[in-house]
PDB file of N, CA and C in Angstrom:
ATOM      1  N   MET A 274      16.223   6.921   6.232  1.00 79.00           N
ATOM      2  CA  MET A 274      16.058   6.362   7.543  1.00 79.00           C
ATOM      3  C   MET A 274      17.106   5.263   7.716  1.00 79.00           C
ATOM      4  N   PRO A 275      17.849   5.290   8.798  1.00 84.00           N
ATOM      5  CA  PRO A 275      18.850   4.234   9.028  1.00 84.00           C
ATOM      6  C   PRO A 275      18.185   2.864   9.143  1.00 84.00           C
ATOM      7  N   LEU A 276      18.864   1.845   8.653  1.00 87.00           N
ATOM      8  CA  LEU A 276      18.339   0.488   8.704  1.00 87.00           C
ATOM      9  C   LEU A 276      18.028   0.083  10.137  1.00 87.00           C
ATOM     10  N   SER A 277      18.831   0.530  11.084  1.00 90.00           N
ATOM     11  CA  SER A 277      18.622   0.163  12.488  1.00 90.00           C
ATOM     12  C   SER A 277      17.294   0.681  13.027  1.00 90.00           C
ATOM     13  N   ARG A 278      16.735   1.707  12.404  1.00 92.00           N
ATOM     14  CA  ARG A 278      15.458   2.260  12.861  1.00 92.00           C
ATOM     15  C   ARG A 278      14.306   1.977  11.896  1.00 92.00           C
ATOM     16  N   PHE A 279      14.565   1.198  10.859  1.00 92.00           N
ATOM     17  CA  PHE A 279      13.525   0.928   9.864  1.00 92.00           C
ATOM     18  C   PHE A 279      12.400   0.104  10.471  1.00 92.00           C
ATOM     19  N   ASP A 280      11.181   0.593  10.326  1.00 94.00           N
ATOM     20  CA  ASP A 280       9.987  -0.085  10.817  1.00 94.00           C
ATOM     21  C   ASP A 280       8.989  -0.155   9.664  1.00 94.00           C
ATOM     22  N   PRO A 281       8.738  -1.359   9.129  1.00 92.00           N
ATOM     23  CA  PRO A 281       7.808  -1.478   8.008  1.00 92.00           C
ATOM     24  C   PRO A 281       6.435  -0.870   8.279  1.00 92.00           C
ATOM     25  N   ALA A 282       6.016  -0.854   9.530  1.00 92.00           N
ATOM     26  CA  ALA A 282       4.705  -0.294   9.869  1.00 92.00           C
ATOM     27  C   ALA A 282       4.636   1.208   9.621  1.00 92.00           C
ATOM     28  N   ARG A 283       5.777   1.864   9.527  1.00 91.00           N
ATOM     29  CA  ARG A 283       5.808   3.314   9.310  1.00 91.00           C
ATOM     30  C   ARG A 283       5.847   3.696   7.836  1.00 91.00           C
ATOM     31  N   VAL A 284       5.906   2.705   6.953  1.00 88.00           N
ATOM     32  CA  VAL A 284       5.914   2.990   5.516  1.00 88.00           C
ATOM     33  C   VAL A 284       4.493   3.373   5.106  1.00 88.00           C
ATOM     34  N   PRO A 285       4.335   4.534   4.472  1.00 86.00           N
ATOM     35  CA  PRO A 285       2.989   4.936   4.045  1.00 86.00           C
ATOM     36  C   PRO A 285       2.382   3.927   3.074  1.00 86.00           C
ATOM     37  N   ASP A 286       1.067   3.936   2.987  1.00 82.00           N
ATOM     38  CA  ASP A 286       0.361   3.040   2.073  1.00 82.00           C
ATOM     39  C   ASP A 286       0.911   3.231   0.661  1.00 82.00           C
ATOM     40  N   ALA A 287       1.360   2.140   0.066  1.00 74.00           N
ATOM     41  CA  ALA A 287       1.975   2.197  -1.262  1.00 74.00           C
ATOM     42  C   ALA A 287       1.041   1.706  -2.360  1.00 74.00           C
ATOM     43  N   THR A 288      -0.243   1.594  -2.067  1.00 78.00           N
ATOM     44  CA  THR A 288      -1.198   1.111  -3.056  1.00 78.00           C
ATOM     45  C   THR A 288      -1.149   1.988  -4.306  1.00 78.00           C
ATOM     46  N   GLY A 289      -0.939   1.360  -5.449  1.00 80.00           N
ATOM     47  CA  GLY A 289      -0.891   2.082  -6.712  1.00 80.00           C
ATOM     48  C   GLY A 289       0.417   2.806  -6.973  1.00 80.00           C
ATOM     49  N   LYS A 290       1.419   2.580  -6.123  1.00 80.00           N
ATOM     50  CA  LYS A 290       2.717   3.244  -6.281  1.00 80.00           C
ATOM     51  C   LYS A 290       3.815   2.203  -6.366  1.00 80.00           C
ATOM     52  N   HIS A 291       4.974   2.623  -6.829  1.00 82.00           N
ATOM     53  CA  HIS A 291       6.144   1.751  -6.866  1.00 82.00           C
ATOM     54  C   HIS A 291       6.912   1.959  -5.564  1.00 82.00           C
ATOM     55  N   LEU A 292       7.199   0.881  -4.860  1.00 87.00           N
ATOM     56  CA  LEU A 292       7.968   0.949  -3.627  1.00 87.00           C
ATOM     57  C   LEU A 292       9.411   0.606  -3.969  1.00 87.00           C
ATOM     58  N   VAL A 293      10.302   1.590  -3.820  1.00 89.00           N
ATOM     59  CA  VAL A 293      11.713   1.408  -4.162  1.00 89.00           C
ATOM     60  C   VAL A 293      12.560   1.670  -2.926  1.00 89.00           C
ATOM     61  N   PHE A 294      13.336   0.688  -2.542  1.00 91.00           N
ATOM     62  CA  PHE A 294      14.264   0.857  -1.437  1.00 91.00           C
ATOM     63  C   PHE A 294      15.613   1.271  -2.002  1.00 91.00           C
ATOM     64  N   HIS A 295      16.274   2.181  -1.320  1.00 90.00           N
ATOM     65  CA  HIS A 295      17.601   2.611  -1.763  1.00 90.00           C
ATOM     66  C   HIS A 295      18.453   2.932  -0.558  1.00 90.00           C
ATOM     67  N   CYS A 296      19.746   2.890  -0.755  1.00 90.00           N
ATOM     68  CA  CYS A 296      20.723   3.282   0.254  1.00 90.00           C
ATOM     69  C   CYS A 296      21.930   3.810  -0.509  1.00 90.00           C
ATOM     70  N   GLN A 297      23.003   4.079   0.171  1.00 90.00           N
ATOM     71  CA  GLN A 297      24.169   4.652  -0.498  1.00 90.00           C
ATOM     72  C   GLN A 297      24.785   3.693  -1.520  1.00 90.00           C
ATOM     73  N   SER A 298      24.978   2.425  -1.114  1.00 90.00           N
ATOM     74  CA  SER A 298      25.682   1.492  -2.002  1.00 90.00           C
ATOM     75  C   SER A 298      24.816   0.373  -2.570  1.00 90.00           C
ATOM     76  N   GLY A 299      23.601   0.222  -2.073  1.00 85.00           N
ATOM     77  CA  GLY A 299      22.729  -0.839  -2.557  1.00 85.00           C
ATOM     78  C   GLY A 299      22.751  -2.094  -1.711  1.00 85.00           C
ATOM     79  N   ARG A 300      23.489  -2.071  -0.597  1.00 85.00           N
ATOM     80  CA  ARG A 300      23.593  -3.266   0.249  1.00 85.00           C
ATOM     81  C   ARG A 300      22.555  -3.279   1.377  1.00 85.00           C
ATOM     82  N   ARG A 301      22.376  -2.181   2.062  1.00 88.00           N
ATOM     83  CA  ARG A 301      21.461  -2.153   3.211  1.00 88.00           C
ATOM     84  C   ARG A 301      19.996  -2.207   2.805  1.00 88.00           C
ATOM     85  N   CYS A 302      19.691  -1.893   1.558  1.00 89.00           N
ATOM     86  CA  CYS A 302      18.293  -1.937   1.140  1.00 89.00           C
ATOM     87  C   CYS A 302      17.794  -3.379   1.034  1.00 89.00           C
ATOM     88  N   GLY A 303      18.693  -4.347   0.938  1.00 90.00           N
ATOM     89  CA  GLY A 303      18.289  -5.756   0.907  1.00 90.00           C
ATOM     90  C   GLY A 303      17.614  -6.177   2.199  1.00 90.00           C
ATOM     91  N   PRO A 304      18.267  -5.968   3.353  1.00 92.00           N
ATOM     92  CA  PRO A 304      17.609  -6.317   4.613  1.00 92.00           C
ATOM     93  C   PRO A 304      16.324  -5.518   4.855  1.00 92.00           C
ATOM     94  N   ALA A 305      16.283  -4.276   4.428  1.00 92.00           N
ATOM     95  CA  ALA A 305      15.071  -3.465   4.598  1.00 92.00           C
ATOM     96  C   ALA A 305      13.923  -4.041   3.769  1.00 92.00           C
ATOM     97  N   SER A 306      14.205  -4.419   2.535  1.00 92.00           N
ATOM     98  CA  SER A 306      13.148  -4.980   1.698  1.00 92.00           C
ATOM     99  C   SER A 306      12.704  -6.339   2.235  1.00 92.00           C
ATOM    100  N   ALA A 307      13.625  -7.104   2.815  1.00 93.00           N
ATOM    101  CA  ALA A 307      13.265  -8.392   3.419  1.00 93.00           C
ATOM    102  C   ALA A 307      12.354  -8.174   4.627  1.00 93.00           C
ATOM    103  N   ARG A 308      12.649  -7.168   5.430  1.00 93.00           N
ATOM    104  CA  ARG A 308      11.779  -6.846   6.575  1.00 93.00           C
ATOM    105  C   ARG A 308      10.385  -6.453   6.103  1.00 93.00           C
ATOM    106  N   MET A 309      10.337  -5.691   5.027  1.00 91.00           N
ATOM    107  CA  MET A 309       9.045  -5.246   4.494  1.00 91.00           C
ATOM    108  C   MET A 309       8.231  -6.451   4.039  1.00 91.00           C
ATOM    109  N   ALA A 310       8.860  -7.371   3.335  1.00 91.00           N
ATOM    110  CA  ALA A 310       8.175  -8.571   2.863  1.00 91.00           C
ATOM    111  C   ALA A 310       7.735  -9.441   4.044  1.00 91.00           C
ATOM    112  N   ALA A 311       8.595  -9.587   5.051  1.00 94.00           N
ATOM    113  CA  ALA A 311       8.261 -10.395   6.231  1.00 94.00           C
ATOM    114  C   ALA A 311       7.100  -9.795   7.015  1.00 94.00           C
ATOM    115  N   ALA A 312       6.929  -8.473   6.902  1.00 92.00           N
ATOM    116  CA  ALA A 312       5.834  -7.799   7.594  1.00 92.00           C
ATOM    117  C   ALA A 312       4.501  -7.985   6.865  1.00 92.00           C
ATOM    118  N   GLY A 313       4.544  -8.650   5.696  1.00 89.00           N
ATOM    119  CA  GLY A 313       3.316  -8.954   4.987  1.00 89.00           C
ATOM    120  C   GLY A 313       2.995  -8.046   3.815  1.00 89.00           C
ATOM    121  N   PHE A 314       3.916  -7.190   3.416  1.00 87.00           N
ATOM    122  CA  PHE A 314       3.669  -6.327   2.269  1.00 87.00           C
ATOM    123  C   PHE A 314       3.512  -7.203   1.037  1.00 87.00           C
ATOM    124  N   ALA A 315       2.375  -7.072   0.369  1.00 82.00           N
ATOM    125  CA  ALA A 315       2.060  -7.958  -0.748  1.00 82.00           C
ATOM    126  C   ALA A 315       2.405  -7.373  -2.112  1.00 82.00           C
ATOM    127  N   GLY A 316       2.741  -6.103  -2.174  1.00 84.00           N
ATOM    128  CA  GLY A 316       3.040  -5.467  -3.451  1.00 84.00           C
ATOM    129  C   GLY A 316       4.456  -5.740  -3.918  1.00 84.00           C
ATOM    130  N   ASP A 317       4.797  -5.157  -5.045  1.00 87.00           N
ATOM    131  CA  ASP A 317       6.151  -5.300  -5.584  1.00 87.00           C
ATOM    132  C   ASP A 317       7.118  -4.425  -4.800  1.00 87.00           C
ATOM    133  N   ILE A 318       8.268  -4.975  -4.481  1.00 89.00           N
ATOM    134  CA  ILE A 318       9.330  -4.243  -3.808  1.00 89.00           C
ATOM    135  C   ILE A 318      10.520  -4.214  -4.751  1.00 89.00           C
ATOM    136  N   HIS A 319      11.013  -3.026  -5.018  1.00 91.00           N
ATOM    137  CA  HIS A 319      12.160  -2.847  -5.913  1.00 91.00           C
ATOM    138  C   HIS A 319      13.350  -2.318  -5.117  1.00 91.00           C
ATOM    139  N   ARG A 320      14.542  -2.688  -5.546  1.00 91.00           N
ATOM    140  CA  ARG A 320      15.767  -2.184  -4.923  1.00 91.00           C
ATOM    141  C   ARG A 320      16.569  -1.441  -5.979  1.00 91.00           C
ATOM    142  N   LEU A 321      17.074  -0.276  -5.621  1.00 91.00           N
ATOM    143  CA  LEU A 321      17.872   0.525  -6.537  1.00 91.00           C
ATOM    144  C   LEU A 321      19.259  -0.101  -6.638  1.00 91.00           C
ATOM    145  N   SER A 322      19.524  -0.742  -7.761  1.00 89.00           N
ATOM    146  CA  SER A 322      20.789  -1.436  -7.973  1.00 89.00           C
ATOM    147  C   SER A 322      21.967  -0.469  -7.886  1.00 89.00           C
ATOM    148  N   GLY A 323      22.918  -0.780  -7.029  1.00 92.00           N
ATOM    149  CA  GLY A 323      24.094   0.065  -6.878  1.00 92.00           C
ATOM    150  C   GLY A 323      23.885   1.256  -5.962  1.00 92.00           C
ATOM    151  N   GLY A 324      22.661   1.436  -5.484  1.00 92.00           N
ATOM    152  CA  GLY A 324      22.371   2.515  -4.542  1.00 92.00           C
ATOM    153  C   GLY A 324      22.432   3.904  -5.159  1.00 92.00           C
ATOM    154  N   MET A 325      22.379   4.883  -4.276  1.00 92.00           N
ATOM    155  CA  MET A 325      22.393   6.281  -4.716  1.00 92.00           C
ATOM    156  C   MET A 325      23.710   6.651  -5.393  1.00 92.00           C
ATOM    157  N   ALA A 326      24.798   6.005  -4.976  1.00 93.00           N
ATOM    158  CA  ALA A 326      26.091   6.290  -5.606  1.00 93.00           C
ATOM    159  C   ALA A 326      26.038   5.984  -7.102  1.00 93.00           C
ATOM    160  N   ALA A 327      25.471   4.833  -7.462  1.00 94.00           N
ATOM    161  CA  ALA A 327      25.360   4.462  -8.875  1.00 94.00           C
ATOM    162  C   ALA A 327      24.369   5.367  -9.595  1.00 94.00           C
ATOM    163  N   TRP A 328      23.273   5.720  -8.917  1.00 93.00           N
ATOM    164  CA  TRP A 328      22.267   6.598  -9.509  1.00 93.00           C
ATOM    165  C   TRP A 328      22.889   7.953  -9.856  1.00 93.00           C
ATOM    166  N   MET A 329      23.631   8.511  -8.920  1.00 94.00           N
ATOM    167  CA  MET A 329      24.256   9.817  -9.157  1.00 94.00           C
ATOM    168  C   MET A 329      25.350   9.726 -10.214  1.00 94.00           C
ATOM    169  N   ALA A 330      26.097   8.627 -10.239  1.00 95.00           N
ATOM    170  CA  ALA A 330      27.136   8.438 -11.250  1.00 95.00           C
ATOM    171  C   ALA A 330      26.533   8.354 -12.648  1.00 95.00           C
ATOM    172  N   ALA A 331      25.283   7.878 -12.724  1.00 96.00           N
ATOM    173  CA  ALA A 331      24.588   7.769 -14.006  1.00 96.00           C
ATOM    174  C   ALA A 331      23.801   9.055 -14.328  1.00 96.00           C
ATOM    175  N   SER A 332      24.036  10.095 -13.526  1.00 94.00           N
ATOM    176  CA  SER A 332      23.384  11.394 -13.688  1.00 94.00           C
ATOM    177  C   SER A 332      21.870  11.335 -13.509  1.00 94.00           C
ATOM    178  N   GLY A 333      21.427  10.424 -12.637  1.00 93.00           N
ATOM    179  CA  GLY A 333      20.003  10.362 -12.311  1.00 93.00           C
ATOM    180  C   GLY A 333      19.603  11.623 -11.543  1.00 93.00           C
ATOM    181  N   PRO A 334      18.362  12.075 -11.709  1.00 92.00           N
ATOM    182  CA  PRO A 334      17.937  13.286 -11.016  1.00 92.00           C
ATOM    183  C   PRO A 334      17.879  13.084  -9.509  1.00 92.00           C
ATOM    184  N   VAL A 335      18.314  14.084  -8.766  1.00 90.00           N
ATOM    185  CA  VAL A 335      18.316  14.040  -7.301  1.00 90.00           C
ATOM    186  C   VAL A 335      17.690  15.327  -6.780  1.00 90.00           C
ATOM    187  N   GLU A 336      16.753  15.158  -5.879  1.00 88.00           N
ATOM    188  CA  GLU A 336      16.121  16.319  -5.228  1.00 88.00           C
ATOM    189  C   GLU A 336      16.557  16.316  -3.775  1.00 88.00           C
ATOM    190  N   ARG A 337      17.133  17.385  -3.326  1.00 84.00           N
ATOM    191  CA  ARG A 337      17.620  17.466  -1.941  1.00 84.00           C
ATOM    192  C   ARG A 337      16.728  18.325  -1.100  1.00 84.00           C
TER     193      ARG A 337
END
């Protein structure tokens, strides 16, 4: 979902799950995670360091 359309209210209930924000380079997920926290999300928020580019470079599994 593009950052310009990100709405924390549309994030499914993450109770008991890990909430991980990611983007291509790891930069846009910062503002998204800040919006989520500002909306009152009390759980842990994780950001994928280096984004999907770094994940794929490290041969992380990708499902398309």
